[in-house]
CSV table of C-alpha atoms and ligand atoms in Angstrom, one decimal:
chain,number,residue,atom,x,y,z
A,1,UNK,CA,89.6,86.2,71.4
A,2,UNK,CA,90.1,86.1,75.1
A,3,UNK,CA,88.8,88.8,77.5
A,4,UNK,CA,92.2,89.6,78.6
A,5,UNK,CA,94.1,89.1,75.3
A,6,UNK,CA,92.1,91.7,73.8
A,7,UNK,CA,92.5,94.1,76.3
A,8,UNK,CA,96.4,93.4,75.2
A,9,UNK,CA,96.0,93.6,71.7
A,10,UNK,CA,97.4,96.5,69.1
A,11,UNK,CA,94.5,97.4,68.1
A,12,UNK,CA,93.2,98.4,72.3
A,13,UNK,CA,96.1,99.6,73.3
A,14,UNK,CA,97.2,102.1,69.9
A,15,UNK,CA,93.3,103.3,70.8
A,16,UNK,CA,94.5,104.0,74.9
A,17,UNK,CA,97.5,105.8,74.0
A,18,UNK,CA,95.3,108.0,71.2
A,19,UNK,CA,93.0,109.5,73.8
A,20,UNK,CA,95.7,110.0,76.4
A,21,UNK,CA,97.0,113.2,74.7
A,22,UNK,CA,93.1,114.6,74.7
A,23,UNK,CA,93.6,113.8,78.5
A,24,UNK,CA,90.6,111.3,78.4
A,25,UNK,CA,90.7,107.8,79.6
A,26,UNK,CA,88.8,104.1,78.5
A,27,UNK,CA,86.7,103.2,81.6
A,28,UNK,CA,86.9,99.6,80.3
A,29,UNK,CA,90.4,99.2,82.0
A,30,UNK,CA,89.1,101.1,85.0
A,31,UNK,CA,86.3,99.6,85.8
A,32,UNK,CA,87.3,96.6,88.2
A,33,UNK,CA,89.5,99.2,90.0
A,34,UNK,CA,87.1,101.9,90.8
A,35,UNK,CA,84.4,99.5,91.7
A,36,UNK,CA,85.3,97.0,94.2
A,37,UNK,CA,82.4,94.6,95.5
A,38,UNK,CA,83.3,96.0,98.8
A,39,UNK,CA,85.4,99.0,100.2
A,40,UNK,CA,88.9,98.3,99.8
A,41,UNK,CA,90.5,101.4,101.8
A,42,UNK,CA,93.9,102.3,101.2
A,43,UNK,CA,94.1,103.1,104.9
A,44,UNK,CA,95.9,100.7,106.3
A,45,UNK,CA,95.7,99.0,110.4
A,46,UNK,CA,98.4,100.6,112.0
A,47,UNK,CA,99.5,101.2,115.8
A,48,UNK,CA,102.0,104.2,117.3
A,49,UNK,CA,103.7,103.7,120.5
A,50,UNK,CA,103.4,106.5,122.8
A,51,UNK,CA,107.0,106.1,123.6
A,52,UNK,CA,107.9,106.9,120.3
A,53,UNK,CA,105.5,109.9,119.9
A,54,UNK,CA,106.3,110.8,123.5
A,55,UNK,CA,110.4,110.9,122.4
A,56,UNK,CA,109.6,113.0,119.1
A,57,UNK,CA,107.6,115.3,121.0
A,58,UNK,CA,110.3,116.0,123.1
A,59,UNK,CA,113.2,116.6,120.3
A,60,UNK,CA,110.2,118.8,118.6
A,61,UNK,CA,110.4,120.7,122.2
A,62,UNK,CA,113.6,122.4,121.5
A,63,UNK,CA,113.6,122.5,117.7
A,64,UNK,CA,110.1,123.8,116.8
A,65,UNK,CA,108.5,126.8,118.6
A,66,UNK,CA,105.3,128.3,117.8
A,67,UNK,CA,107.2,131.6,117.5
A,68,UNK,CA,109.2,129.8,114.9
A,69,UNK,CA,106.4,129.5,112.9
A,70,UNK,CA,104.4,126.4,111.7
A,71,UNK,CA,101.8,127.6,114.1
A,72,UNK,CA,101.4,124.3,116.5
A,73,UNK,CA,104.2,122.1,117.8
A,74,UNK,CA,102.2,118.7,116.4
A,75,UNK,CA,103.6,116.0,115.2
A,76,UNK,CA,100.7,114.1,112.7
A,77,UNK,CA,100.1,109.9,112.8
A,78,UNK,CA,100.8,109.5,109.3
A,79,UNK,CA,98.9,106.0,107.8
A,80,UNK,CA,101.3,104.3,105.9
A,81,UNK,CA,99.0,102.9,103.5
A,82,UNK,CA,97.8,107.1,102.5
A,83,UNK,CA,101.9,108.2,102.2
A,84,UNK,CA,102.0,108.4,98.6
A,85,UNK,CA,98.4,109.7,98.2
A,86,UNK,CA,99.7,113.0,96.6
A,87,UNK,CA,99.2,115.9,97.5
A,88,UNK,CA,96.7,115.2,100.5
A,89,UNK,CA,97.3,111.6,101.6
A,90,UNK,CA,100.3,112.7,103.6
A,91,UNK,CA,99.0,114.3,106.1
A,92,UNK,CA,95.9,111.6,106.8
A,93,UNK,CA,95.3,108.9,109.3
A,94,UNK,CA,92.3,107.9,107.6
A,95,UNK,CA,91.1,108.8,104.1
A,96,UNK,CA,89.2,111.5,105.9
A,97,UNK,CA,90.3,112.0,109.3
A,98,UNK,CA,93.8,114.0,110.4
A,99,UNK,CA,95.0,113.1,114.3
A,100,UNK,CA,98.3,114.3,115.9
A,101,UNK,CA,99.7,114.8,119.0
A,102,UNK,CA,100.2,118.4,120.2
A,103,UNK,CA,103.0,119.8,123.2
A,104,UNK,CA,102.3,123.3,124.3
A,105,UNK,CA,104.6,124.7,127.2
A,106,UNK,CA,104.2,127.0,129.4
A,107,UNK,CA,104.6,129.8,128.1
A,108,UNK,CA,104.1,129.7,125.2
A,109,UNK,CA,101.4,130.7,122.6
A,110,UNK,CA,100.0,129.2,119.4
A,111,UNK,CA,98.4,131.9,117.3
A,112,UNK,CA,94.6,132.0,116.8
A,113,UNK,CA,93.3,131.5,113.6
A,114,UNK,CA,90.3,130.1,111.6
A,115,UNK,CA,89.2,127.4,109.1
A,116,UNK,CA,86.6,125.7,107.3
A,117,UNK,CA,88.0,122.3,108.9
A,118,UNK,CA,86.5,121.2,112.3
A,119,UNK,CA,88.8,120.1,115.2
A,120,UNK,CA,88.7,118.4,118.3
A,121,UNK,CA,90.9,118.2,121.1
A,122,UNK,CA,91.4,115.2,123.6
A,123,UNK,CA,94.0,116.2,126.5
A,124,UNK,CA,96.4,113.8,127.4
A,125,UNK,CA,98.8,115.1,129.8
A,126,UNK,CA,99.3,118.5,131.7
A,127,UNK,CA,97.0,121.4,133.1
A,128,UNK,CA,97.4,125.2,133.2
A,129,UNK,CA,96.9,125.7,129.0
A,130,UNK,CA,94.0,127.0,128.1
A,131,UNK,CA,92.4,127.3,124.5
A,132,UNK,CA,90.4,130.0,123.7
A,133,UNK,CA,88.0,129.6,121.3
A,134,UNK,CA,85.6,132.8,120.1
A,135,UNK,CA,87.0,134.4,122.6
A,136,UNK,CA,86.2,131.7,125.4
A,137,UNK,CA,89.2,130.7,127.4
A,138,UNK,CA,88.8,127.1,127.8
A,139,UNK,CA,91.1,125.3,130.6
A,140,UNK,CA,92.0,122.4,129.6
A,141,UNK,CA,92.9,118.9,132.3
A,142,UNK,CA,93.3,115.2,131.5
A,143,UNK,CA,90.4,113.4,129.8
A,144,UNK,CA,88.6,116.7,128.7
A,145,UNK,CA,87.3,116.6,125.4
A,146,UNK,CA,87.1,119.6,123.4
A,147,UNK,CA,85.5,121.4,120.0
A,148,UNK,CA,86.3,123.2,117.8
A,149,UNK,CA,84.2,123.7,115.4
A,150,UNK,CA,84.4,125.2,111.5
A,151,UNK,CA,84.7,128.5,111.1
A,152,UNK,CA,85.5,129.5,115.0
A,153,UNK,CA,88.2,131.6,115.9
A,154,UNK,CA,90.8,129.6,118.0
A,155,UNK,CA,94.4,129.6,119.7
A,156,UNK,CA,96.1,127.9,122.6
A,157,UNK,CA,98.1,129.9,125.1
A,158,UNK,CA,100.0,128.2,128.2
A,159,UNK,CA,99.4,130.2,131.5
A,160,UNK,CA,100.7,127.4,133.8
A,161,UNK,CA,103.6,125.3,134.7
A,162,UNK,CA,104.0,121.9,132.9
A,163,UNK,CA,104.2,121.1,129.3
A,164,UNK,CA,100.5,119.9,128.0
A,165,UNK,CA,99.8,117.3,125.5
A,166,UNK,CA,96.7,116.5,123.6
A,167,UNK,CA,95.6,114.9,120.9
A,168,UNK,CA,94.2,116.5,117.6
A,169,UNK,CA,92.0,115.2,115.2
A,170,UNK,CA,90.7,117.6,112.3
A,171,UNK,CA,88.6,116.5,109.1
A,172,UNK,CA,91.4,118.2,106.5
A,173,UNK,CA,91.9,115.2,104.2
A,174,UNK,CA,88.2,115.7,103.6
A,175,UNK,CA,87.7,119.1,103.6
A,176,UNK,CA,90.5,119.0,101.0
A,177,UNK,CA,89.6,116.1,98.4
A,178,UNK,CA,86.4,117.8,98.4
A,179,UNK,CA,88.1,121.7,97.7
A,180,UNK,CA,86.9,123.3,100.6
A,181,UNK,CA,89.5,124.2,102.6
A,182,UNK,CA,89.4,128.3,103.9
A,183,UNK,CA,92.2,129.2,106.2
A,184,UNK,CA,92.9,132.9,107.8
A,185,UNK,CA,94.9,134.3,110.7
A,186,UNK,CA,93.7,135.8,113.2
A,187,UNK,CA,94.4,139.8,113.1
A,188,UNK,CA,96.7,139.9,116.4
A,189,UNK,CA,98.6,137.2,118.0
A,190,UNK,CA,95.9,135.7,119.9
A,191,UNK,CA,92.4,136.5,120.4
A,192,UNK,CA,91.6,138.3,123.6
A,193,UNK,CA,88.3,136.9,126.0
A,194,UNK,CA,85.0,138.5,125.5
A,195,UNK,CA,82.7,135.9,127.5
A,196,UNK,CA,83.7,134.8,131.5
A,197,UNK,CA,86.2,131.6,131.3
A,198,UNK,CA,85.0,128.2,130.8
A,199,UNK,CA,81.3,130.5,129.3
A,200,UNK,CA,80.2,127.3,127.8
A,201,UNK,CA,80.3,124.3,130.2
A,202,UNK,CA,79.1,126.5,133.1
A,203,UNK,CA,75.7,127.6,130.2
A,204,UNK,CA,75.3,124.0,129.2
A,205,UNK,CA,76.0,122.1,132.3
A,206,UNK,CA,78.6,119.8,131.2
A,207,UNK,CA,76.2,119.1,128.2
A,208,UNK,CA,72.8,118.1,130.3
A,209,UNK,CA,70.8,121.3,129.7
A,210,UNK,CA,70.5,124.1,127.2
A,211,UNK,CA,70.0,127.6,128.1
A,212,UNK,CA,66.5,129.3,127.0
A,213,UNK,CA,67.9,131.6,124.7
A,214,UNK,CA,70.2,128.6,123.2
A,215,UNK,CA,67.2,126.3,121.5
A,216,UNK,CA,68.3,127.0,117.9
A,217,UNK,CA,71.0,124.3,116.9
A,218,UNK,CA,74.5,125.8,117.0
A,219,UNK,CA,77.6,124.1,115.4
A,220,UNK,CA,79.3,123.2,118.8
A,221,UNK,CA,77.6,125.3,121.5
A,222,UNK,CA,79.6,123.6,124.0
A,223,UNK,CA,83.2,124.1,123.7
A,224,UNK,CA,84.6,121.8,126.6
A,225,UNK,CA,83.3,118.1,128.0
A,226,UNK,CA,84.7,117.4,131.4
A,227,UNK,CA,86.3,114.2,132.3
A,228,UNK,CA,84.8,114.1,135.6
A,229,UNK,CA,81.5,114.0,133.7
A,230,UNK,CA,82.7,111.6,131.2
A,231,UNK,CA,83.4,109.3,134.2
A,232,UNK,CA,80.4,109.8,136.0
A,233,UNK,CA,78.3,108.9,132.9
A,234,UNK,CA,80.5,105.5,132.4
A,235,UNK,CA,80.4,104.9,135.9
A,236,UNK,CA,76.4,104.4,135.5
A,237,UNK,CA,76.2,102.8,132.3
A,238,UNK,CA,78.8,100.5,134.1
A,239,UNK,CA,75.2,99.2,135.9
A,240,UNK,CA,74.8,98.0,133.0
A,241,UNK,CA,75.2,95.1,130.2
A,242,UNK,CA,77.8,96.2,128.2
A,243,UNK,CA,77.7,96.4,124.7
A,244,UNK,CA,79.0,93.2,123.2
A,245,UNK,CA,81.3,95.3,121.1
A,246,UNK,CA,82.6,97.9,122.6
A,247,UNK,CA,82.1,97.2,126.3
A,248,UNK,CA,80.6,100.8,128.0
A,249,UNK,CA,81.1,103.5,125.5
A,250,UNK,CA,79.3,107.1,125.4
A,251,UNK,CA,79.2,109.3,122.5
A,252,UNK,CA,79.7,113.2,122.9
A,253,UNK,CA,76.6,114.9,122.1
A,254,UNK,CA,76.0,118.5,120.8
A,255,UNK,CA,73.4,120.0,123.1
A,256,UNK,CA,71.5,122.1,120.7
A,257,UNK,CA,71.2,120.0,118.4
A,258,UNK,CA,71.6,116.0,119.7
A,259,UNK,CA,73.3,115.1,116.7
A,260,UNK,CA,76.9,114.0,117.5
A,261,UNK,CA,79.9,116.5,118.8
A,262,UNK,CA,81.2,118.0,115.7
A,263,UNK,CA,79.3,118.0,112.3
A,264,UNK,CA,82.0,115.4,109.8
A,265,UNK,CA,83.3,113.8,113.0
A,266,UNK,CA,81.9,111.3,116.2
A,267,UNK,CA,83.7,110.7,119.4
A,268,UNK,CA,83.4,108.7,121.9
A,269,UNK,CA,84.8,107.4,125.3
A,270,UNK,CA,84.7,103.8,126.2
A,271,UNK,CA,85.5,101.9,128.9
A,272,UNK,CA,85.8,98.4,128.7
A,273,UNK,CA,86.2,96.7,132.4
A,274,UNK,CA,88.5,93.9,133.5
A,275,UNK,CA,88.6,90.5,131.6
A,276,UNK,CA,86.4,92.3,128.6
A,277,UNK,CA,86.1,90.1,125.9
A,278,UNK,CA,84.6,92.1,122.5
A,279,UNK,CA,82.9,90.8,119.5
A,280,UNK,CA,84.2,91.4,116.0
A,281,UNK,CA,82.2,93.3,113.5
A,282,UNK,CA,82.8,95.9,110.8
A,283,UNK,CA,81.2,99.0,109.5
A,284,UNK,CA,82.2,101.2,106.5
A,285,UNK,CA,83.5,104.4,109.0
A,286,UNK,CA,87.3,104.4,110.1
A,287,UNK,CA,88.2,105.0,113.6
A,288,UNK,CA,91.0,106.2,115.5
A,289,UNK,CA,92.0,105.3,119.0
A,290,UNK,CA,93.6,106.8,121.8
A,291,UNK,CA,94.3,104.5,124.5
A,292,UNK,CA,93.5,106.7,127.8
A,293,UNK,CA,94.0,104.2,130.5
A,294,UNK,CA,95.0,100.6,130.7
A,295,UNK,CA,96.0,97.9,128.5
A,296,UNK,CA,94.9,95.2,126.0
A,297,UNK,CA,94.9,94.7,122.5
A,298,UNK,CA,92.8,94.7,119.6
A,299,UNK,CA,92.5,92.1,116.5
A,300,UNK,CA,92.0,93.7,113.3
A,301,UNK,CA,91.2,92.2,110.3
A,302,UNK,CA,93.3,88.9,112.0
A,303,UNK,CA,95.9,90.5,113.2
A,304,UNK,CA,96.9,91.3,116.7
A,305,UNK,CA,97.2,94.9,117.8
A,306,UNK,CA,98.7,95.0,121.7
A,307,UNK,CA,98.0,98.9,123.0
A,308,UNK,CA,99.3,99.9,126.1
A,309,UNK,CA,98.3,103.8,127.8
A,310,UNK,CA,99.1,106.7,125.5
A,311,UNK,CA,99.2,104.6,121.7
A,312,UNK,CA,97.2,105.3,119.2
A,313,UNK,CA,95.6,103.0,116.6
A,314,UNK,CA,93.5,103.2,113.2
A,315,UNK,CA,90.8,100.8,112.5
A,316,UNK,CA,90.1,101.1,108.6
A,317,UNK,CA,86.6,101.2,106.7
A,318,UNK,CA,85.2,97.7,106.6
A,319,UNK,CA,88.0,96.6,108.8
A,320,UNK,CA,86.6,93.4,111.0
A,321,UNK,CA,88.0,94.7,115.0
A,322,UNK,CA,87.6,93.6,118.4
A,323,UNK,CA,89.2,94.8,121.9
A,324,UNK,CA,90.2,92.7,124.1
A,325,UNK,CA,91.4,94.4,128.2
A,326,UNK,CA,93.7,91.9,129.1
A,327,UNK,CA,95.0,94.2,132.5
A,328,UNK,CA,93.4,93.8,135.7
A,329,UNK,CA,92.0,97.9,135.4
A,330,UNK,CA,89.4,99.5,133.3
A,331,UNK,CA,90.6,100.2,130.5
A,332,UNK,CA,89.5,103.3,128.4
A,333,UNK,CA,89.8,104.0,124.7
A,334,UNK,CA,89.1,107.4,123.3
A,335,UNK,CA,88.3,107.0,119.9
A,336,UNK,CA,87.0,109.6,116.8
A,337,UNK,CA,85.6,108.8,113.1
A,338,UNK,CA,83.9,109.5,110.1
A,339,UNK,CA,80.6,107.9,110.8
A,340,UNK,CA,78.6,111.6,110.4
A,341,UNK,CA,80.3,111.6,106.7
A,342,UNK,CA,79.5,107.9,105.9
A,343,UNK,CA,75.7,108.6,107.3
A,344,UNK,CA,75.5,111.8,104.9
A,345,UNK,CA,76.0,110.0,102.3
A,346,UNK,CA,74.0,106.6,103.3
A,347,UNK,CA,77.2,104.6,103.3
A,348,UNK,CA,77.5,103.9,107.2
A,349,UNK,CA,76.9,99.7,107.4
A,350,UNK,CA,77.6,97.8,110.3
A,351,UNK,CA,78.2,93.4,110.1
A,352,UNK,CA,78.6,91.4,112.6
A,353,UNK,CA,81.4,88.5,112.4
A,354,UNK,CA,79.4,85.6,112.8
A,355,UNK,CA,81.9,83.0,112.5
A,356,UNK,CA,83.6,81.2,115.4
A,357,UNK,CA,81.4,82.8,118.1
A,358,UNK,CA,82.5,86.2,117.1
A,359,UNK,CA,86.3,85.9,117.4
A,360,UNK,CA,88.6,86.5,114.8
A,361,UNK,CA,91.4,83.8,114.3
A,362,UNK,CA,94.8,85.7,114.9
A,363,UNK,CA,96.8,85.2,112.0
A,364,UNK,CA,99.5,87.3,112.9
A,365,UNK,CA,100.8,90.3,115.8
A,366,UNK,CA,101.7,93.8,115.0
A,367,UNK,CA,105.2,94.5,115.3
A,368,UNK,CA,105.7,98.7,116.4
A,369,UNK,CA,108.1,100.4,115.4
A,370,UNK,CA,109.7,101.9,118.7
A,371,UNK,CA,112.3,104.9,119.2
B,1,1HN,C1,95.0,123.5,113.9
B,1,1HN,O1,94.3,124.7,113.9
B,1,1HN,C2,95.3,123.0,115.2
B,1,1HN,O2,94.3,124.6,116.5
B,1,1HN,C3,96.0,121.8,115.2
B,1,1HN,O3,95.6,123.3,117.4
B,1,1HN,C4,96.3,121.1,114.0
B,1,1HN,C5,96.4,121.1,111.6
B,1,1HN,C6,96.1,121.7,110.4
B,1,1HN,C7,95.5,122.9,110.3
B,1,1HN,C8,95.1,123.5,111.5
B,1,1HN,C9,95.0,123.7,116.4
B,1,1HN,C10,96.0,121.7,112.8
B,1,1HN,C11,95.3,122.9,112.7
């Protein structure tokens, strides 16, 4: 009999439906599903315009308040291929990564609390908000880059005159599929300051140095990474060949311990100058990017992804991806992944796309969905 017409027959399927009820199931069906030559993520390519996260943001404005409840006004990039994962795809941009954008205005306070998810913040648009984080105020200006690491008391308070916008990425569809998520509130509204403002990037230099006292690793010992730092270490790389795939691109470092920024998540900020031309490759982490200046596009898996300042855009596991800067600036991409999950767990491989010089054919453009 035939492979497949005995998976069909009585006799295989009256034996299926038999162990159903003692809630057990026959691998032999599952097997080709569960254990795909290669990863086949259900995360899917997918771009967000910012004028369409920039529009909701604004009808959010007057409809949610963090006195309302709901504890952030932030509105979560939500990949359409993890929707109907149930009960945790829906709030995931990758199978393991969370990223939203976040309004705070001035005035206003988002309660502190804690949890055994990690954050990270990268700030977008504003100045004057501040983020306090075990009880260091942390003032917060365009192109800073901060942690928030698990377990850490944190809140957000706005102290100055314009709205602020940043983007959040947290590991919570991790933390969850693997059951360890551990949330509590903070006892009062907001925690009050117990080390000078800023404690952290004054103690660690922007990152360079470590104080004596601070040679045992920490979980994120500095809370804050300055833009004007972030620049000035581009700037030199810039010197510089840059990397054939993703131009001139620095990672942010824990001081205390030189491992990447946060435990379950790596960042990074890359520039990628004038008439950049990237190669494609792949690896098995998933990355999400914030486009921080400029313009260009990037080809994923074949398909044309045209990003413009402010969009986001999720590059899959084991997706082939290249950027492109088609303006006449710098351009520079924020982006954020899994990579410290995937090297846990010795699954982080990187190919490169050998074919065709190292270009992808474009088979098709992304078409975004606007307001
Ligand atoms: C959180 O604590 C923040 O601190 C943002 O701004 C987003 C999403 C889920 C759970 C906690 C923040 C979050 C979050």
């Amino acid at each position: 009999m035939e492979k497949n017409n005995f998976f069909q027959s009585q006799q295989v399927q009256d034996f299926n439906k038999s162990i159903e009820k003692f809630h057990l199931g026959p691998l032999w069906h599952a097997i080709p599903d569960l254990m795909h030559h290669e990863p086949e993520p259900q995360t899917i390519a997918y771009l967000w315009k910012w004028e369409t996260l920039y529009a909701k943001l604004m009808e959010a404005k007057d409809i949610f308040t963090p006195d309302r409840g709901g504890e952030r006004r932030a509105i979560y990039l939500q990949n359409p291929g993890l929707k109907n994962r149930e009960p945790w795809g829906w709030a995931s941009t990758t199978q393991t990564l969370y990223a939203a954008v976040q309004l705070i205005l001035p005035g206003e306070t988002a309660p502190s609390h804690r949890h055994t998810q990690s954050a990270l913040r990268f700030i977008t648009e504003g100045e004057g908000a501040y983020s306090i984080v075990q009880g260091e105020r942390i003032f917060m200006e365009e192109g800073d880059f901060l942690t928030t690491p698990q377990g850490l008391w944190h809140g957000h308070s706005h102290t100055g005159e314009v709205p602020m916008i940043w983007m959040d990425c947290l590991d919570i569809p991790f933390i969850y599929g693997i059951g360890g998520t551990f949330f509590e509130p903070y006892p009062e509204k907001i925690e009050p300051p117990s080390v000078p403002d800023n404690y952290t990037a004054k103690r660690y230099a922007g990152g360079m140095v470590r104080p004596i006292s601070d040679r045992k690793p920490k979980v994120a010992p500095l809370a804050s990474y300055k833009w004007s730092l972030t620049q000035q270490a581009l700037d030199g790389l810039s010197e510089f060949e840059p990397d054939e795939y993703d131009g001139f691109a620095v990672e942010y470092m824990n001081p205390s311990t030189a491992q990447t920024s946060h435990p379950n998540i790596a960042s990074w900020m890359q520039k990628l100058p004038t008439g950049f031309v990237g190669k494609a490759h792949r690896h098995t982490s998933a990355s999400i990017y914030h486009v921080f200046k400029g313009s260009g596009y990037s080809v994923i898996n074949g398909v044309k992804f045209e990003w413009s300042q402010g969009d986001y855009f999720v590059v899959p596991n084991w997706a082939w991806h290249e950027h492109v800067n088609t303006s006449n600036a710098d351009a520079y991409l924020f982006s954020c992944s899994d990579l410290p999950i995937m090297e846990k767990f010795n699954l982080q491989r990187d190919e490169a796309y050998e074919e065709n010089n190292g270009t992808q054919t474009i088979t098709d453009t992304f078409i975004p969905l606007l307001p």
